[in-house]
Short mmCIF file of C-alpha atoms in Angstrom, two decimals:
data_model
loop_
_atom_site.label_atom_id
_atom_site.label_comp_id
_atom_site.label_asym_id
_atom_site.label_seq_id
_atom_site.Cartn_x
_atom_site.Cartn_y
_atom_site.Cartn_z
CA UNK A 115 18.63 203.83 115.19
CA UNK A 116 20.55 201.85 117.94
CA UNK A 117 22.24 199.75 115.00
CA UNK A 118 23.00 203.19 113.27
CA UNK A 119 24.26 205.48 115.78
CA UNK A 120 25.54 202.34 117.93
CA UNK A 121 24.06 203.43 121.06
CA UNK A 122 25.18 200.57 122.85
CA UNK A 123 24.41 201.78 126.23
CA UNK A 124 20.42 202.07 125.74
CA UNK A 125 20.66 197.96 125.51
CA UNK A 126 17.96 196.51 127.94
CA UNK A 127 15.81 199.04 128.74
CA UNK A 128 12.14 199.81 127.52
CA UNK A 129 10.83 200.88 124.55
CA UNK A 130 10.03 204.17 126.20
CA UNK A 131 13.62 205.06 127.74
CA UNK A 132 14.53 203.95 124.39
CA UNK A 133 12.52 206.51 122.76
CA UNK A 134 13.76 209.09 124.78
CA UNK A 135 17.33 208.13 124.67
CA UNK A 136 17.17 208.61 120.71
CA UNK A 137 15.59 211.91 120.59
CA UNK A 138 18.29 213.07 123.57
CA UNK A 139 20.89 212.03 121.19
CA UNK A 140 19.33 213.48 118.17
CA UNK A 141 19.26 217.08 119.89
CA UNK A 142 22.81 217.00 120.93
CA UNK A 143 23.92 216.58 116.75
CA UNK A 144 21.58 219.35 115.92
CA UNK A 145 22.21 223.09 116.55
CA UNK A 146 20.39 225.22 119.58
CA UNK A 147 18.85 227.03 116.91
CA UNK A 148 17.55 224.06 115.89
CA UNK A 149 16.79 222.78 118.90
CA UNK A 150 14.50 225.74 119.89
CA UNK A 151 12.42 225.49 116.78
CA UNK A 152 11.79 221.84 117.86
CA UNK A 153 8.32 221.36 119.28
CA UNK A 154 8.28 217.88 119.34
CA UNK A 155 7.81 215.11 122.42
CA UNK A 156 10.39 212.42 122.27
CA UNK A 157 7.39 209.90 121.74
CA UNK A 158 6.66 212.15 118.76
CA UNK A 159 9.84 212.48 117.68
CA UNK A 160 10.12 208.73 117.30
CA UNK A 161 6.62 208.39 115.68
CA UNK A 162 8.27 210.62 112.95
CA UNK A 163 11.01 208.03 112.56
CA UNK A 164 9.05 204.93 112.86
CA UNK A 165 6.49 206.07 110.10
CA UNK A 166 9.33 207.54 107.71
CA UNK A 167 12.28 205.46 108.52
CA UNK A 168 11.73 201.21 107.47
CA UNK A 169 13.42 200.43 110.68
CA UNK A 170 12.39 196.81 110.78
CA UNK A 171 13.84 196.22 107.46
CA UNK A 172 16.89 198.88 107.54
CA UNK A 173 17.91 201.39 105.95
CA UNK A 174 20.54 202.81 103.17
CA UNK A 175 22.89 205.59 102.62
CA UNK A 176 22.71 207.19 98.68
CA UNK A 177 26.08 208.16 99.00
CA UNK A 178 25.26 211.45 99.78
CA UNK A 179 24.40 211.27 103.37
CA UNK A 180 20.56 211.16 102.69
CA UNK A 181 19.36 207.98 104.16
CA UNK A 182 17.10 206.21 101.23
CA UNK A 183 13.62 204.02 102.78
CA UNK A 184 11.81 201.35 101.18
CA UNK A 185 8.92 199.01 101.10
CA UNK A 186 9.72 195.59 99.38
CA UNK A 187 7.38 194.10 96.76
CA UNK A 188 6.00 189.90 96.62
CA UNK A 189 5.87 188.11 93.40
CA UNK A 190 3.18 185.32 92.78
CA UNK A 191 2.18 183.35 89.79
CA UNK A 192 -1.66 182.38 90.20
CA UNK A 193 -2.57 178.67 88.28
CA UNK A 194 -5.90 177.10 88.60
CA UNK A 195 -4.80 174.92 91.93
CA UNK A 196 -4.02 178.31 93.80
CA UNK A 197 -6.58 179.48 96.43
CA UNK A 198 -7.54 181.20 99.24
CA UNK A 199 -5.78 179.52 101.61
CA UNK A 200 -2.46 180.34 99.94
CA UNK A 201 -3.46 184.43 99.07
CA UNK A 202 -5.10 185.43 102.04
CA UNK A 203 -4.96 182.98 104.97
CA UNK A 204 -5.91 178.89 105.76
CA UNK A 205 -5.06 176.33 107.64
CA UNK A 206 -1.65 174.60 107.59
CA UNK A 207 -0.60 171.10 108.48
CA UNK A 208 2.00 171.13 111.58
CA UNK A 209 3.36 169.30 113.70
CA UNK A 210 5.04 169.24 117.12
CA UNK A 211 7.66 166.97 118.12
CA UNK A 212 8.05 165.34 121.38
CA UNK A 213 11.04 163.56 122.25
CA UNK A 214 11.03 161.01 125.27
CA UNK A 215 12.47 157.37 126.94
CA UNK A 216 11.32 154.28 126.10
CA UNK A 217 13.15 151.93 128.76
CA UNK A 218 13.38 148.43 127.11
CA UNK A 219 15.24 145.01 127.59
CA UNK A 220 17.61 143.16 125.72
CA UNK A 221 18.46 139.45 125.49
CA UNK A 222 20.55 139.31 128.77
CA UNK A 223 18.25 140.99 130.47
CA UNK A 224 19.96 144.89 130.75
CA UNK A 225 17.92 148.20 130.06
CA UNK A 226 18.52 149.85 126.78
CA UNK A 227 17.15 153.79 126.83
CA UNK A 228 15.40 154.69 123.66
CA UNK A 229 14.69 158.09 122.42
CA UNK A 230 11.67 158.00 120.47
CA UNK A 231 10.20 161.04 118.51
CA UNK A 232 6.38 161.45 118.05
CA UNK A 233 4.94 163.87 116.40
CA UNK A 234 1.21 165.41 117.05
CA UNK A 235 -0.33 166.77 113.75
CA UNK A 236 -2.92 169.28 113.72
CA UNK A 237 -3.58 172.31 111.66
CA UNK A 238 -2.62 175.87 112.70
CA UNK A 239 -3.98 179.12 110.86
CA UNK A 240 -1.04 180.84 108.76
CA UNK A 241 -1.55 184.61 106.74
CA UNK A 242 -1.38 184.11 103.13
CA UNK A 243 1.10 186.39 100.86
CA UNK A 244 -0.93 189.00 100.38
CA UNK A 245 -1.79 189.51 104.16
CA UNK A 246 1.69 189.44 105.72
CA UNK A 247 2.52 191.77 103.03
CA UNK A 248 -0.46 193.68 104.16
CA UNK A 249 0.91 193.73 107.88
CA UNK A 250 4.54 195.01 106.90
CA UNK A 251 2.53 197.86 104.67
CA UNK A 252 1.12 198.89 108.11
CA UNK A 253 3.61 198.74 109.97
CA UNK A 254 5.47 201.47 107.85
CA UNK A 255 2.40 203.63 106.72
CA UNK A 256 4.57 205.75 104.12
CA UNK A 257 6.52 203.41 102.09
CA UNK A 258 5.06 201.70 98.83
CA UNK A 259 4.23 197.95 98.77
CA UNK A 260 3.48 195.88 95.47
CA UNK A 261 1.76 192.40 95.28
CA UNK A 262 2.91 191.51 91.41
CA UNK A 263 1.03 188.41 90.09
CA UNK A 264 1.89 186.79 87.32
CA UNK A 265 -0.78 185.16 84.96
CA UNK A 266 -3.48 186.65 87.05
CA UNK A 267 -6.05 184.95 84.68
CA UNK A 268 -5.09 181.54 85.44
CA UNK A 269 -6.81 181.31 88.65
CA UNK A 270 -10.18 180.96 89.87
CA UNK A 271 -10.02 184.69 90.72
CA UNK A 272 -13.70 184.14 93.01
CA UNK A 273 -11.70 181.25 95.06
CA UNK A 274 -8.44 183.37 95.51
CA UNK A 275 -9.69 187.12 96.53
CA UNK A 276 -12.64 186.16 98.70
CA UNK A 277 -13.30 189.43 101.06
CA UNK A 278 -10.78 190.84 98.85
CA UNK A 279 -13.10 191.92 95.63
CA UNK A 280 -14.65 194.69 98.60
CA UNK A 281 -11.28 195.37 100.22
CA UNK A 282 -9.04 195.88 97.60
CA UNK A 283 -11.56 198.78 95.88
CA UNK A 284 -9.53 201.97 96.65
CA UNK A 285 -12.91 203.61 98.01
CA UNK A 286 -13.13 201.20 100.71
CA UNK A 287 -9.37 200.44 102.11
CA UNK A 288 -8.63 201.57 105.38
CA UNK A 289 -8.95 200.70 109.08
CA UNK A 290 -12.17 202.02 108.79
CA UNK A 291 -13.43 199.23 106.35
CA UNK A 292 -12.50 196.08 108.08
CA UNK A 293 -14.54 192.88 107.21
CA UNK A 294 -14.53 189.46 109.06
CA UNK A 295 -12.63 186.63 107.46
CA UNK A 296 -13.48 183.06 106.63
CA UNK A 297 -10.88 182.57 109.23
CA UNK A 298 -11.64 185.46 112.02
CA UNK A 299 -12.60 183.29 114.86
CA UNK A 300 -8.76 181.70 114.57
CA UNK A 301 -7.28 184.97 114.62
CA UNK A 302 -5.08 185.76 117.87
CA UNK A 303 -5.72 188.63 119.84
CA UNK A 304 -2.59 190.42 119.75
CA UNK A 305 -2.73 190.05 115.58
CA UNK A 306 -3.21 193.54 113.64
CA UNK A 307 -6.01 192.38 112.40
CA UNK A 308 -7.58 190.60 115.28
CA UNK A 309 -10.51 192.92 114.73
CA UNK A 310 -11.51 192.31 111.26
CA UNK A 311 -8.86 192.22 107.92
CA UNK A 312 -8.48 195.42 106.09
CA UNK A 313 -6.33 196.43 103.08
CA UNK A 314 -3.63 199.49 103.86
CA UNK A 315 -3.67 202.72 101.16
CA UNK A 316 0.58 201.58 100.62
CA UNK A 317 -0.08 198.36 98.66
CA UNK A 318 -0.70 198.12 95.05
CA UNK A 319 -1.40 195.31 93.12
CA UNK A 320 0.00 194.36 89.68
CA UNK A 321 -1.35 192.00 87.59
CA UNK A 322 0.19 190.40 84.00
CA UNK A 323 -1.85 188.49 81.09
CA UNK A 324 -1.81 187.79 77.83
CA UNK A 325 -5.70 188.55 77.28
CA UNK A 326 -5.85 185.94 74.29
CA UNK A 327 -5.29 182.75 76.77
CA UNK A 328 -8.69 180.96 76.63
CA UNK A 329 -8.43 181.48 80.40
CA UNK A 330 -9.23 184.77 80.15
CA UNK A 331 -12.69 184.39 80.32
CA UNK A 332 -12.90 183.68 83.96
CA UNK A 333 -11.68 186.90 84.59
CA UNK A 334 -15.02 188.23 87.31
CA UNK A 335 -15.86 191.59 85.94
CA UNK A 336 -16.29 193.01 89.60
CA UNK A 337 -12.68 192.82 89.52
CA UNK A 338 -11.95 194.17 86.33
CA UNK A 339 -14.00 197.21 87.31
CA UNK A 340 -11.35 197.64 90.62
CA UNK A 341 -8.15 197.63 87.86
CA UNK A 342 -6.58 200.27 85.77
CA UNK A 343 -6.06 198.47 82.21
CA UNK A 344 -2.83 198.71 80.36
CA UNK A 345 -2.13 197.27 76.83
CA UNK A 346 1.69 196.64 76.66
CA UNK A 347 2.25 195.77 73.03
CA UNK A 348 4.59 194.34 71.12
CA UNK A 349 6.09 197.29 69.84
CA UNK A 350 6.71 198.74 72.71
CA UNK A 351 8.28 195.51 74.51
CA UNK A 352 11.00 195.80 71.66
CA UNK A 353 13.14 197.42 74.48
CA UNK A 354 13.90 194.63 75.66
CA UNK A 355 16.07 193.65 72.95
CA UNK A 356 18.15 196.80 73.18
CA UNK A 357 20.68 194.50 75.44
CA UNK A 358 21.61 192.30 71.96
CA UNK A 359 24.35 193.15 70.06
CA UNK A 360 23.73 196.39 67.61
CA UNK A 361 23.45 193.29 64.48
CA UNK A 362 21.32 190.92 66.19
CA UNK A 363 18.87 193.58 68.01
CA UNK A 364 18.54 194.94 64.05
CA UNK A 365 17.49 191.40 62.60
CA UNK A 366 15.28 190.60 65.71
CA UNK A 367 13.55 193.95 64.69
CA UNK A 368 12.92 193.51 61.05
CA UNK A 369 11.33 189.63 61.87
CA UNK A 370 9.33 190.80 64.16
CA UNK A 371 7.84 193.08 62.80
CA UNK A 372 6.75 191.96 59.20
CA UNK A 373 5.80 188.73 60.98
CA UNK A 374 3.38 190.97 63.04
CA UNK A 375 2.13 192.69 60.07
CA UNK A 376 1.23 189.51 58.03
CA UNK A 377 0.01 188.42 61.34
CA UNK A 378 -2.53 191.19 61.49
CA UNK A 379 -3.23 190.81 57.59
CA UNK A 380 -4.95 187.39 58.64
CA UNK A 381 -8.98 187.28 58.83
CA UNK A 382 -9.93 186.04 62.41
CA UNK A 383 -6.07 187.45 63.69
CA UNK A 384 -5.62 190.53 64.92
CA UNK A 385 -2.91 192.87 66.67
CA UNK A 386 -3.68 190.71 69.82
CA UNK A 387 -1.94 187.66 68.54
CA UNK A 388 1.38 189.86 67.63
CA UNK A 389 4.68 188.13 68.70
CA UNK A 390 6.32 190.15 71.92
CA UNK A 391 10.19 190.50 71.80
CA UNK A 392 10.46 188.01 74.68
CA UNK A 393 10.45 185.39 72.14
CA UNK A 394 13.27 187.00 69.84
CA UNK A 395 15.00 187.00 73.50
CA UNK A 396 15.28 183.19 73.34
CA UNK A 397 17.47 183.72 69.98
CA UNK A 398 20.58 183.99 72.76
CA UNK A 399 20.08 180.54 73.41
CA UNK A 400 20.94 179.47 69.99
CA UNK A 401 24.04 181.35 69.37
CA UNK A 402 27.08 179.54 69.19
CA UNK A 403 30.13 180.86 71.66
CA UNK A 404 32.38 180.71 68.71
CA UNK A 405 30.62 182.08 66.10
CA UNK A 406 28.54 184.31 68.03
CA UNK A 407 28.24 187.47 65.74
CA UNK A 408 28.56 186.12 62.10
CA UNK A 409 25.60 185.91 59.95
CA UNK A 410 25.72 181.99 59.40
CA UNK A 411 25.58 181.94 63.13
CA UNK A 412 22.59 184.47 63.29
CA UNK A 413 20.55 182.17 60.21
CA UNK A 414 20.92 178.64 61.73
CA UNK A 415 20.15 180.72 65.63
CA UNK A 416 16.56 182.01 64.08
CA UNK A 417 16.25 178.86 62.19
CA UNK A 418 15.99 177.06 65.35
CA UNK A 419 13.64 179.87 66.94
CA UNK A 420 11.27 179.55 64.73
CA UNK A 421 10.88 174.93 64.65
CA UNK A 422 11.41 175.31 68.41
CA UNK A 423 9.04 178.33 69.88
CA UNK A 424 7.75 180.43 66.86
CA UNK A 425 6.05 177.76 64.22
CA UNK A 426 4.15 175.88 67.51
CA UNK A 427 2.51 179.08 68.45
CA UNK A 428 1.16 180.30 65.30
CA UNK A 429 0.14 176.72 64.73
CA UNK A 430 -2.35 177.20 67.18
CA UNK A 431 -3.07 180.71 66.17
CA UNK A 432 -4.02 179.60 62.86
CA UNK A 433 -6.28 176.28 64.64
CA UNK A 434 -9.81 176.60 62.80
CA UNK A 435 -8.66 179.08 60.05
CA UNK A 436 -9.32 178.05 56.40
CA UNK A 437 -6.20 176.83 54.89
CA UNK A 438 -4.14 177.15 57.92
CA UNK A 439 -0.78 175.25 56.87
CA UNK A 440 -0.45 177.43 53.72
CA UNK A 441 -0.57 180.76 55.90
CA UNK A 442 1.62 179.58 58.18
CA UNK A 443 4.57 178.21 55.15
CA UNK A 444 3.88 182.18 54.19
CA UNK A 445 4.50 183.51 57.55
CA UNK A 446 7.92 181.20 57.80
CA UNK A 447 8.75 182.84 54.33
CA UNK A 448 8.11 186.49 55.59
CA UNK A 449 10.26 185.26 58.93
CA UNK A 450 12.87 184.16 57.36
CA UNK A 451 13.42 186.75 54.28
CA UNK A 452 12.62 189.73 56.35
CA UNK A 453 15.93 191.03 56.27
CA UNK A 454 16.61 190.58 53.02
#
């Protein structure tokens, strides 16, 4: 609000005279009719703006003179060397240096000062990603916060949530349902959650997979039983391709989808193993600046899709199917006549 309204003269005093300050100003823009519907304390008052306005991160104008607040959102890709330590909290290698004079002599006998740097390594406590996003989601109560992890199924799920599989249930987040870390003891006093780690109502979690990775398995079903399930399939992922040209986006279609169908048509395949349109997406790779929208450009562009992304992954679709290679010369013949 200082940064807004530049109230430069508030500078340097404390957070209460601040407070009051604000709402003092706020009643002078407002009308007395206003003013004497108002039955709010300034420490109210500034409750209201703290909880609805993101003032640490700032705020923005629509246009239309309506001031627009939001959370932010954390990506992460999970692998099977991800942990604890880097989700939730651990200790971190760090050191402090010292820098001091080392009086020595030279050859003719005069002092020569030295600076020499040591450094003292120890290990220091550090939050995680999904804990300092769990502070900022407290500190503004009503904005939205998402945690979107990519390949959640890669990791050792058990080894990377921890507390987490109670915490995260949406029956038991709260301040009310704080547990003790691995790491509580190391927790400083004046930390949020120097009493015991809870998970805010704001965040929301997100996690992608492609549930026919062989990794899938690991998957603990007490956490499947605190996620909502939703099948994105490869139909409905053609969107993505509506950014090609009108030409290309048609072609991209009409592969895809009789390669799906033949896919399905498979004994031991199913509509699990259909090809997504982020694959057709790597077709822009292969177009040639010059020739971008002929059709000899488009045939040698999907020729090269299909030796240098497509024909791999089926290969290993079709791994332990009778008679593999001869399905897979028929699903490069359906691929590559499929618009004609």
């Amino acid at each position: 609000v200082i940064k807004l309204f530049d109230l430069q003269q508030i500078k340097g005093k404390n957070p209460f005279n601040k407070n009051k300050i604000v709402y003092e100003f706020y009643k002078q823009t407002i009308s007395e009719e206003k003013i004497k519907k108002l039955d709010l304390s300034s420490y109210e008052f500034c409750g209201h703006l703290y909880g609805n306005f993101n003032i640490k991160e700032g705020e923005r104008d629509d246009g239309a003179g309506k001031i627009m607040v939001f959370g932010s959102y954390k990506f992460v890709q999970f692998h099977p060397s991800y942990d604890y330590t880097d989700f939730v909290e651990g200790l971190r290698p760090s050191s402090d240096n010292d820098e001091y004079n080392d009086d020595v002599n030279d050859e003719s006998g005069d002092d020569i000062v030295q600076n020499v740097q040591s450094s003292i390594v120890g290990f220091r406590r550090e939050d995680g990603i999904f804990k300092s996003l769990c502070k900022e989601a407290i500190i503004n109560p009503n904005k939205t916060y998402v945690l979107i992890i990519d390949e959640i199924n890669r990791g050792d799920l058990s080894k990377i949530f921890g507390e987490l599989f109670y915490s995260i249930d949406p029956d038991y987040r709260g301040e009310m349902n704080k547990v003790k870390t691995q790491y509580q003891n190391l927790v400083s006093k004046d930390d949020v959650f120097a009493d015991g780690f809870y998970v805010p109502k704001n965040i929301y979690i997100i996690g992608t997979m492609n549930d026919i990775d062989r990794s899938v398995e690991s998957m603990d079903f007490a956490l499947r039983r605190r996620f909502v399930f939703r099948e994105i399939s490869a139909k409905e992922s053609m969107a993505m391709l509506n950014n090609l040209p009108e030409a290309l986006k048609d072609l991209c279609e009409k592969k895809m989808e009789a390669l799906n169908k033949k896919i399905e048509g498979i004994e031991g395949l199913n509509s699990a193993y259909h090809i997504g349109a982020a694959y057709f997406l790597k077709i822009q790779k292969y177009l040639t600046e010059k020739v971008k929208d002929t059709s000899e450009s488009y045939e040698k562009a999907f020729e090269r899709l299909w030796n240098n992304h497509l024909k791999s992954l089926l290969s290993e679709y079709l791994r332990g199917i009778p008679d593999s290679q001869s399905k897979l010369e028929e699903l490069e013949a359906i691929y590559k006549n499929a618009d004609k």
